[in-house]
Coordinates of C-alpha atoms and ligand atoms in Angstrom, one line a residue:
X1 CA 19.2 49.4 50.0
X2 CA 21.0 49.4 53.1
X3 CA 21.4 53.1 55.3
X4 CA 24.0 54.1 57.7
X5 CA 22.6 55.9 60.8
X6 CA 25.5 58.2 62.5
X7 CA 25.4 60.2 65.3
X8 CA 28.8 62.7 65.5
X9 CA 31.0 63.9 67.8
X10 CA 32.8 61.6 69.5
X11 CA 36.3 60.4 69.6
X12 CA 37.6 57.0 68.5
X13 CA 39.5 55.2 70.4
X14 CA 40.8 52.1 70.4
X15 CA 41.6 49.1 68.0
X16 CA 41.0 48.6 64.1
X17 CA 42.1 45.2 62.2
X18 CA 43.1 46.4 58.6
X19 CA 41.8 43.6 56.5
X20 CA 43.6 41.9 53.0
X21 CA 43.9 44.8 50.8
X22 CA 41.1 44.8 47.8
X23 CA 43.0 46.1 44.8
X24 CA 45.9 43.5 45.2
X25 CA 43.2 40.8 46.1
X26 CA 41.2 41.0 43.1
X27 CA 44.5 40.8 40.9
X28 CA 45.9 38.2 43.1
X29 CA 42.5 36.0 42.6
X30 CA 42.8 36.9 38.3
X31 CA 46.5 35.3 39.0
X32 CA 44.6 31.9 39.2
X33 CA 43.9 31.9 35.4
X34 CA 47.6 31.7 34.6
X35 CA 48.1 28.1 36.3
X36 CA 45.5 24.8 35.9
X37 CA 46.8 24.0 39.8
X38 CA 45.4 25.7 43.2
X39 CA 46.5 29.3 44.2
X40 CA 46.0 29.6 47.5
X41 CA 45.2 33.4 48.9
X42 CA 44.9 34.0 52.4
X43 CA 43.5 37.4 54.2
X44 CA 41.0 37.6 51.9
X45 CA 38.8 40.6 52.8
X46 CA 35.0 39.6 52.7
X47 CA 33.3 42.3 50.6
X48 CA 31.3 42.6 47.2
X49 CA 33.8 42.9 44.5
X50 CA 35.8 40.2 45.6
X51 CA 32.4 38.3 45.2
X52 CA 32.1 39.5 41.6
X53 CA 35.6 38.5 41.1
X54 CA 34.4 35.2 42.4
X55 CA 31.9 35.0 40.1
X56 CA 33.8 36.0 37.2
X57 CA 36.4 33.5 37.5
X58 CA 33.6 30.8 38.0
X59 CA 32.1 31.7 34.7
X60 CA 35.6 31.1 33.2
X61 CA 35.2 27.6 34.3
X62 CA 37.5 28.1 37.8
X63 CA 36.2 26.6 41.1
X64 CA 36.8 29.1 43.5
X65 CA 35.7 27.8 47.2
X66 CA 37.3 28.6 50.9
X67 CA 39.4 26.5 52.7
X68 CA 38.6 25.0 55.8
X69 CA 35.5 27.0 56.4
X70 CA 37.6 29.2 56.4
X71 CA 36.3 32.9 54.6
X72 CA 39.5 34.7 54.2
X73 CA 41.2 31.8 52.8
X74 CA 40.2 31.2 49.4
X75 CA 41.3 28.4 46.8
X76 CA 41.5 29.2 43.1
X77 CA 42.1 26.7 40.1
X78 CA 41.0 24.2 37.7
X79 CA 40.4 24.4 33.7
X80 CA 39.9 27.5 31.9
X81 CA 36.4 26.4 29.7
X82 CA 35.3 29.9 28.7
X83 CA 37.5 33.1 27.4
X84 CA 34.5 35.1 27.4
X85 CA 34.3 37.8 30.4
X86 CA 30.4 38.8 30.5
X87 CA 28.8 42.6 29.8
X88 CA 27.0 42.0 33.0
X89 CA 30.0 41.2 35.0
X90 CA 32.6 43.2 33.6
X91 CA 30.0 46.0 33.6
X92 CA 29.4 46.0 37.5
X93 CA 33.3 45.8 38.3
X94 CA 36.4 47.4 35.7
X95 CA 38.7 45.0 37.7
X96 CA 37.5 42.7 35.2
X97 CA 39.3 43.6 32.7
X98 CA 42.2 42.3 34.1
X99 CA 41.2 38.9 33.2
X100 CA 42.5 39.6 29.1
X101 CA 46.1 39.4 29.8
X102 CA 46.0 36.0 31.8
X103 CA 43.6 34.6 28.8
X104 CA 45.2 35.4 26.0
X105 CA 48.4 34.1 28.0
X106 CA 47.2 31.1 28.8
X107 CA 44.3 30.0 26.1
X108 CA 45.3 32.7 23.2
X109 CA 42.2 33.8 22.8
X110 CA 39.6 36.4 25.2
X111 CA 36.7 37.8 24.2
X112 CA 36.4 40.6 27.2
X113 CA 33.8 42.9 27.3
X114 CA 35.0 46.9 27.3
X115 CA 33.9 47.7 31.1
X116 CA 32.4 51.3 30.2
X117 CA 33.0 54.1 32.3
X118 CA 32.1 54.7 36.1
X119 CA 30.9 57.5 38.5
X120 CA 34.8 58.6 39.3
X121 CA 35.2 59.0 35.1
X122 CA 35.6 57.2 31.6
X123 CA 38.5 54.9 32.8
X124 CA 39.5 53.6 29.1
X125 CA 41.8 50.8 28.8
X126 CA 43.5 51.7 25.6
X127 CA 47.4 51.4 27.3
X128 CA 45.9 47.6 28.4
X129 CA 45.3 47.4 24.6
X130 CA 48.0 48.7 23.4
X131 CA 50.4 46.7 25.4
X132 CA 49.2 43.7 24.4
X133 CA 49.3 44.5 20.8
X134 CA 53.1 45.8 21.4
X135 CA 53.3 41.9 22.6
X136 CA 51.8 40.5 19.7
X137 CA 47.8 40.2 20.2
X138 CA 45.6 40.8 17.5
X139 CA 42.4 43.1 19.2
X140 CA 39.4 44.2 17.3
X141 CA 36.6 46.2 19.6
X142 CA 33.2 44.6 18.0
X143 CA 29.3 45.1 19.6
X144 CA 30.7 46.7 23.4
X145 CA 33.5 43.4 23.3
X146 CA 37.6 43.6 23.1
X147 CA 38.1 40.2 20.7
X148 CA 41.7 39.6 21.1
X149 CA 43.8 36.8 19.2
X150 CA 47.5 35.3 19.9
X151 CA 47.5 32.0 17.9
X152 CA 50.9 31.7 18.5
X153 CA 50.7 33.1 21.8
X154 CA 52.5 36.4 23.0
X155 CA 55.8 37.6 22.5
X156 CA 58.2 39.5 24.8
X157 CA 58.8 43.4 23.6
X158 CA 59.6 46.4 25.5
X159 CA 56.7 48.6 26.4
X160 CA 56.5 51.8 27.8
X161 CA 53.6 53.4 29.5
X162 CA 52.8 57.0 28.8
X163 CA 50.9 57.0 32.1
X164 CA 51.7 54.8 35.1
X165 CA 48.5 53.1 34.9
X166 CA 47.8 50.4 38.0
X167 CA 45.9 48.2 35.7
X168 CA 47.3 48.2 32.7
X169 CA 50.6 47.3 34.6
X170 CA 49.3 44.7 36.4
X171 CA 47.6 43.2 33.2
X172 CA 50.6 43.3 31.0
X173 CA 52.7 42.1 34.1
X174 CA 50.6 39.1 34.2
X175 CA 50.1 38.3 30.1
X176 CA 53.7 38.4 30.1
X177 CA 54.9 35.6 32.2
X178 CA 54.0 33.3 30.0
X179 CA 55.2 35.1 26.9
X180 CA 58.0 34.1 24.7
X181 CA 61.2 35.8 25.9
X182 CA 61.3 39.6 27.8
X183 CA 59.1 41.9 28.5
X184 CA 60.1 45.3 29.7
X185 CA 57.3 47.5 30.9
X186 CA 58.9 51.1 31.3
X187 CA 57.1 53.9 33.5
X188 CA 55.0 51.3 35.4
X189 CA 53.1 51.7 38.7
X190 CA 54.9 51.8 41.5
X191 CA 52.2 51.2 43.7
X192 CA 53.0 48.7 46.6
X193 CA 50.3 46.3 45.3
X194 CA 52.3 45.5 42.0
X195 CA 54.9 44.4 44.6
X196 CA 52.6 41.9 46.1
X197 CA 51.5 40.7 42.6
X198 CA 55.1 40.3 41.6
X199 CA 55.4 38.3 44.4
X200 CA 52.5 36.1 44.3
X201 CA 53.2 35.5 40.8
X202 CA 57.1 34.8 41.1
X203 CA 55.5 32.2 43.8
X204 CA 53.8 30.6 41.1
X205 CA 57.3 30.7 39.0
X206 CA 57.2 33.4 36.9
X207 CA 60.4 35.2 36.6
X208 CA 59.5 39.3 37.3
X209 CA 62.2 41.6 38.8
X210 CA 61.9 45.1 38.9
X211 CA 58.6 45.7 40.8
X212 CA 57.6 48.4 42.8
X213 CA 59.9 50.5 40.3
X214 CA 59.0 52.5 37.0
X215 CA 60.9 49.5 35.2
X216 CA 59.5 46.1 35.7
X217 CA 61.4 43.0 33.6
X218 CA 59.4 40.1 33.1
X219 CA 61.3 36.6 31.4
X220 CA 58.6 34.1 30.2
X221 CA 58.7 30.4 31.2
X222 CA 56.5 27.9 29.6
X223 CA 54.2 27.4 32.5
X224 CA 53.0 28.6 36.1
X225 CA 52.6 26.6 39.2
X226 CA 50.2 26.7 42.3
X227 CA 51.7 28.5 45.5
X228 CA 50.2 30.0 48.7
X229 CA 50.3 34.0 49.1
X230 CA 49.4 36.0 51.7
X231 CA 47.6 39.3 50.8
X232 CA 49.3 42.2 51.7
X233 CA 46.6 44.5 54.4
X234 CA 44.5 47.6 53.0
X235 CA 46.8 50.7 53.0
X236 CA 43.5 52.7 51.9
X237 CA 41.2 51.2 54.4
X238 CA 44.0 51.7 56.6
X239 CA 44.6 55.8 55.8
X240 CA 40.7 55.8 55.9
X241 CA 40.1 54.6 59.3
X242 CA 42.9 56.7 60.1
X243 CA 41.1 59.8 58.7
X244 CA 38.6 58.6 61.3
X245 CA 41.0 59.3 64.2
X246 CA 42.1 62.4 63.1
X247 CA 38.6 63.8 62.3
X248 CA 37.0 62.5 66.0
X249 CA 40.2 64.0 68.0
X250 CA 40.8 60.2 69.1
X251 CA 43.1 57.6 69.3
X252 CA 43.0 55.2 66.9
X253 CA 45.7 51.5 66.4
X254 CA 45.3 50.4 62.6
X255 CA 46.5 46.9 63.2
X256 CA 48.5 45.8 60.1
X257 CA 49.0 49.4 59.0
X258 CA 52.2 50.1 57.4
X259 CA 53.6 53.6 57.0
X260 CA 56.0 53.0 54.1
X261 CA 52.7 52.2 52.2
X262 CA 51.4 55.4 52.9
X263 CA 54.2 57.6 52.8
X264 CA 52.8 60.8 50.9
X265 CA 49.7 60.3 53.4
X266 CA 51.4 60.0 56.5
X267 CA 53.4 63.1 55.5
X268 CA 50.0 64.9 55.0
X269 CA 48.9 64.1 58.5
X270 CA 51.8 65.7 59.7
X271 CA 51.8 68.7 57.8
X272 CA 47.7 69.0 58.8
X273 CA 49.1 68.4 62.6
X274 CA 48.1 64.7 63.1
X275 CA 50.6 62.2 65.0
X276 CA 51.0 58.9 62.8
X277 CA 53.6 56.3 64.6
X278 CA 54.7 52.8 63.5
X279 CA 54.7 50.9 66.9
X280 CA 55.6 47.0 65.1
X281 CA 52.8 45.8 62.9
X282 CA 50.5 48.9 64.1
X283 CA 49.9 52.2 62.9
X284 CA 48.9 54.5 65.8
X285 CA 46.8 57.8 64.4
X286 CA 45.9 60.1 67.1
X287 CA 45.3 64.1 66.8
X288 CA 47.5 66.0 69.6
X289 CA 45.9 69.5 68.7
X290 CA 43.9 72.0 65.7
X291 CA 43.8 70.7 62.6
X292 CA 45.6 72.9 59.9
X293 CA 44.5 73.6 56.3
X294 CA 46.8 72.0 53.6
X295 CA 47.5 71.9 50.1
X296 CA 47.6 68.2 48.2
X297 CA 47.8 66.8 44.9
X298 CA 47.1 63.8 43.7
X299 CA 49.7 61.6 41.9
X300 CA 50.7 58.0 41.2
X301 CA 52.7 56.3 43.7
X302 CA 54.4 57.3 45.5
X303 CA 52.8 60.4 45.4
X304 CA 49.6 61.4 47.5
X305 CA 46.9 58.3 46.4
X306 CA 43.8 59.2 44.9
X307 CA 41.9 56.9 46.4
X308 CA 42.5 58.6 49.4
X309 CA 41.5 62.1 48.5
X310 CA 37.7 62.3 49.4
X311 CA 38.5 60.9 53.1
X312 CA 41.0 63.7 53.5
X313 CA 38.6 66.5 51.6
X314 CA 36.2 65.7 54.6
X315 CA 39.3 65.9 57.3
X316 CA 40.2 68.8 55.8
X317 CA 36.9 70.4 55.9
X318 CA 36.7 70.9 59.7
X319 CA 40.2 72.2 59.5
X320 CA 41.7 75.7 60.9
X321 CA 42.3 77.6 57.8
X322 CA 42.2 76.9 54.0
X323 CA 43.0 73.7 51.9
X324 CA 43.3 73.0 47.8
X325 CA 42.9 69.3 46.5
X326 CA 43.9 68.9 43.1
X327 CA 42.8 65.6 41.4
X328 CA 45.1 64.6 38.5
X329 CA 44.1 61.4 38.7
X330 CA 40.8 61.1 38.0
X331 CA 38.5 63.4 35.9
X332 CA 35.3 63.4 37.8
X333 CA 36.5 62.3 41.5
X334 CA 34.9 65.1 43.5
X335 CA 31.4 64.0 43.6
X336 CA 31.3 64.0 47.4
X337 CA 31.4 67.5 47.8
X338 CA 28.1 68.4 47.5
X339 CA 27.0 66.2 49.6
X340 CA 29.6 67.3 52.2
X341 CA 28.5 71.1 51.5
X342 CA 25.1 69.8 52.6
X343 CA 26.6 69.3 56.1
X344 CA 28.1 73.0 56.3
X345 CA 31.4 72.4 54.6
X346 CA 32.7 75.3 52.8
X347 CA 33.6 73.7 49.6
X348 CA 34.2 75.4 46.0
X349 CA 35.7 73.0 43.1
X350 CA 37.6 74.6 40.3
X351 CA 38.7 72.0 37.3
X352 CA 40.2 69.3 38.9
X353 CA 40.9 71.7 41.7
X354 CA 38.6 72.2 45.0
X355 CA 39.4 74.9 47.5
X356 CA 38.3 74.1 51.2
X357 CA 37.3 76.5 53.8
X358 CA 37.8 75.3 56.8
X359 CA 34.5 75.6 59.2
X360 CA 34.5 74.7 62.9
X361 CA 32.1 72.2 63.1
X362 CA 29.6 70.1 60.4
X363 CA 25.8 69.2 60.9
X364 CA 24.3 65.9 60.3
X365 CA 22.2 66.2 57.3
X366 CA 20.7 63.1 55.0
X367 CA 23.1 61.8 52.4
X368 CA 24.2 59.8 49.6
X369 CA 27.3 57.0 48.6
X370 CA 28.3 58.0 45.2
X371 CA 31.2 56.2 44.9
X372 CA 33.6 53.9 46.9
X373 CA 35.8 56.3 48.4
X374 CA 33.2 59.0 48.4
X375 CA 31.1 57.2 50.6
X376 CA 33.3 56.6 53.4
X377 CA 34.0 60.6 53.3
X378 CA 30.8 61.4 54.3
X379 CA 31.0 58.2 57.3
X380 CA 33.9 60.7 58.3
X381 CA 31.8 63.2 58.4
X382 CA 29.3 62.2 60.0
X383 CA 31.5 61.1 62.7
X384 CA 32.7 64.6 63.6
X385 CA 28.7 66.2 63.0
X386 CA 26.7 67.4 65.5
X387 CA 23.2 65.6 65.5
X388 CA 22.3 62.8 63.3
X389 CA 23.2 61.6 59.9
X390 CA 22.1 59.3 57.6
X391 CA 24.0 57.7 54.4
X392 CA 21.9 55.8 51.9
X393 CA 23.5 53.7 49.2
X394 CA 25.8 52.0 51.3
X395 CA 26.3 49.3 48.6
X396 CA 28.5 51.4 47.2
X397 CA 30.7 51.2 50.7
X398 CA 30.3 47.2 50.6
X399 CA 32.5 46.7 47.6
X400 CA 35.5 47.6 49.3
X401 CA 35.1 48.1 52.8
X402 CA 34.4 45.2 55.5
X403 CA 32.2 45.4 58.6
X404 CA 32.5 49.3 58.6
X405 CA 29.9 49.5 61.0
X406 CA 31.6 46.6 63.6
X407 CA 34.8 48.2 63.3
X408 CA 33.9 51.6 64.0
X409 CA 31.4 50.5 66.7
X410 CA 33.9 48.8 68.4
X411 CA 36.0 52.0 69.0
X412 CA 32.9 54.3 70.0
X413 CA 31.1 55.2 67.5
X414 CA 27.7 55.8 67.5
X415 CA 26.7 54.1 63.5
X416 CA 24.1 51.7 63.0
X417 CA 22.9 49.9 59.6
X418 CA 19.1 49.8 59.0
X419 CA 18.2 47.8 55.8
X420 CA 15.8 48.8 53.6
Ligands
EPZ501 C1 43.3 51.3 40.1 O1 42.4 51.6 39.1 C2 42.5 51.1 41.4 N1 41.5 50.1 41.2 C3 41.8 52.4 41.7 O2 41.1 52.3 42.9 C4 42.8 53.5 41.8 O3 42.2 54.8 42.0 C5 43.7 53.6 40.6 O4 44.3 52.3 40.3 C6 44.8 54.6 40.7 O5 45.6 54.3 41.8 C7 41.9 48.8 41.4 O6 43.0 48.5 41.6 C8 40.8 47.7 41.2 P1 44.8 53.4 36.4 P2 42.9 51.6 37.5 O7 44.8 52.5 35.3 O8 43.8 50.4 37.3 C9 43.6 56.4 32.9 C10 39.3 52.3 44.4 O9 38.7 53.3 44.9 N2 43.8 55.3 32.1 O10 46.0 53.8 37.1 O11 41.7 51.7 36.7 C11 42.3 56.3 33.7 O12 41.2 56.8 33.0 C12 39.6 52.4 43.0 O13 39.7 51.3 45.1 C13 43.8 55.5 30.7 O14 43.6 56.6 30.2 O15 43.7 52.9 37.5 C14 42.6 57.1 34.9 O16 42.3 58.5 34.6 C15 39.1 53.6 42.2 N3 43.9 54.4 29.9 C16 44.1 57.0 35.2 O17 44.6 56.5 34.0 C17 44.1 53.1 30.4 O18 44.3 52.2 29.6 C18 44.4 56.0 36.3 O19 44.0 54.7 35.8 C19 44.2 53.0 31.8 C20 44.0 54.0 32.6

């Protein structure tokens, strides 16, 4: 397994390209089972789950390949010969579930298997259930496997969310373009990559208005075409790398970054005395003086994003002053403080609240990825330390995050992977 070697303390400066944004790609590539023509997708990051996404829709009978050599331009289409989505697949990556809507749209039949709980929490998918049942599909849960039925295939129906779930949106968005009649989904995501679904998908002739608010209107047509979409770029790697500015005292241009994705985020950098501009298609970070402790919660968009709340629990932690980070997201989401308590943070979680004491500086110390988001909190870290860290795990960093160690390199840090 792969380590990071880090030395801290110095500033970034410089330039960071924000790459196609991983939890609108793998949705955008689960889009292909909805149409027997080629979906094109273009700035397609290069990391591991869109691999297992690959491999997923191969085993469903896709051929998935690059274009032109090309690896962030990917082709997706051909003839759906299996409705069965694989334990070991589904097991490695939730995302996976996604693939039920577009089956039981398109071949009235899926036999998905539940994708089980993760590090961040028990993640059910009983609203993706639910919905589909509210639009006709039979479901039975059998040996670890959701066997779901629409012989007649699915019907339009109003359904409303008790939670604004990201997935369950995005699968009930996509089952229903090729339903029979409308389909309201009431209190869905807001979240700007349901925007860039809608999109894609509306490309490909589906008829979806309403996204990006709580009230999404989908009208079924009989069939889906091939189209070409562009990915929209990473706002999380984006508010990571720049956590990275913030935390080094630097200078950092997140090319492709887009502050009215981040808008709860950007407002945090404010508040903790971080200078966030929008200079055209670049989002300057840079930190004009202390860092002050704040308060945030996290909340669906467009509220603060969760998946940005471990990068800004190791921001805060070198911080002037206190901080609380409540997690209403997620039940178990604050698995990297430990590890950044190891490193002299002054960290105390409370339920789903942590309170951070702000210390003046951290020390390198020997570490460990948990999770995706976790891991790149203790990169951040280890970017402000004094002496010498090491982060083991990293695989856990290579699902979502591309060429980490290039990109950081490139602007002065000192981070180095040595494989195991
Ligand atoms: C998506 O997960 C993202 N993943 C997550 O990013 C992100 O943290 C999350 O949305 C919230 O923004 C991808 O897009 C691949 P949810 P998803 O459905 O769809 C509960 C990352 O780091 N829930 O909005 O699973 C669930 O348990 C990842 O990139 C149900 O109870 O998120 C959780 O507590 C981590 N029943 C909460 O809702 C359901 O049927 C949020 O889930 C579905 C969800």
């Amino acid at each position: 397994m792969d380590r990071f070697i880090i030395r801290g303390g110095r500033p970034l400066h410089g330039e960071i390209t924000i790459g196609g944004a991983k939890n609108a790609g793998l949705k955008l590539l689960v889009a292909g089972l909805l149409t027997s023509e080629r979906l094109v997708l273009t700035n397609v990051p290069h990391i591991a789950d869109i691999a297992t996404m690959e491999s997923l829709l191969r085993q469903h009978g896709l051929t998935v390949e690059t274009v032109g050599g090309d690896k962030t331009k990917l082709s997706v289409g051909g003839e759906i010969t299996s409705t069965e989505a694989p334990y070991d697949i589904v097991s490695k990556m939730r995302a996976s579930i996604l693939v039920l809507g577009p089956l039981l749209a398109r071949c009235r039949e899926a036999r998905v298997s539940l994708p089980g709980g993760c590090a961040i929490g028990t993640r059910p998918v009983d609203l993706h259930l639910k919905g589909l049942e509210t639009l006709g599909a039979k479901i039975t849960l059998e040996n670890g496997y959701i066997n779901a039925r629409a012989p007649n295939g699915l019907t339009g129906d109003r359904i409303v969310l008790p939670f604004a779930s990201v997935g369950a949106t995005e699968n009930l968005m996509m089952a229903a373009t090729l339903a029979h009649g409308r389909t309201e989904i009431v209190n869905a995501a807001r979240e700007p990559e349901m925007v860039d679904l809608a999109d894609c998908l509306n490309a490909m002739g589906a008829r979806i208005t309403g996204a990006g608010t709580g009230h999404i209107i989908i009208d079924g047509v009989e069939a889906l075409h091939g189209a070409e979409h562009r990915i929209m770029s990473d706002r999380i790697e984006c508010g990571t790398y720049a956590c990275a500015a913030a935390i080094t005292g630097g200078d950092l241009r997140l090319i492709g970054g887009n502050v009215d994705h981040l808008g709860a985020v950007v407002r945090a950098f404010e508040e903790a005395g971080v200078e966030v501009t929008q200079e055209g298609d670049v989002m300057r970070v840079r930190r004009t003086g202390a860092l002050r402790g704040i308060d945030i919660m996290t909340e669906p968009y467009p509220g603060f994003p969760t998946d940005m709340q471990a990068q800004f629990m190791a921001l805060l932690s070198v911080a002037e002053g206190a901080s609380m980070i409540t997690e209403t997201i997620f039940e178990n989401r604050f698995m990297h403080v430990p590890e950044l308590n190891r490193m002299g943070a002054r960290i105390n979680v409370h339920g789903s609240s942590a309170i951070i004491r702000g210390v003046h500086s951290l020390s390198g110390a020997p570490v460990m990825a948990t999770d995706l988001r976790a891991s790149f909190s203790l990169i951040l870290a280890g970017l402000a330390a004094h002496g010498e860290t090491i982060l083991s795990r990293v695989y856990h960093l290579d699902r979502g995050y591309e060429a980490v160690e290039r990109k950081l390199a490139a602007c002065g840090a000192q981070i180095e992977r040595v494989k195991d």
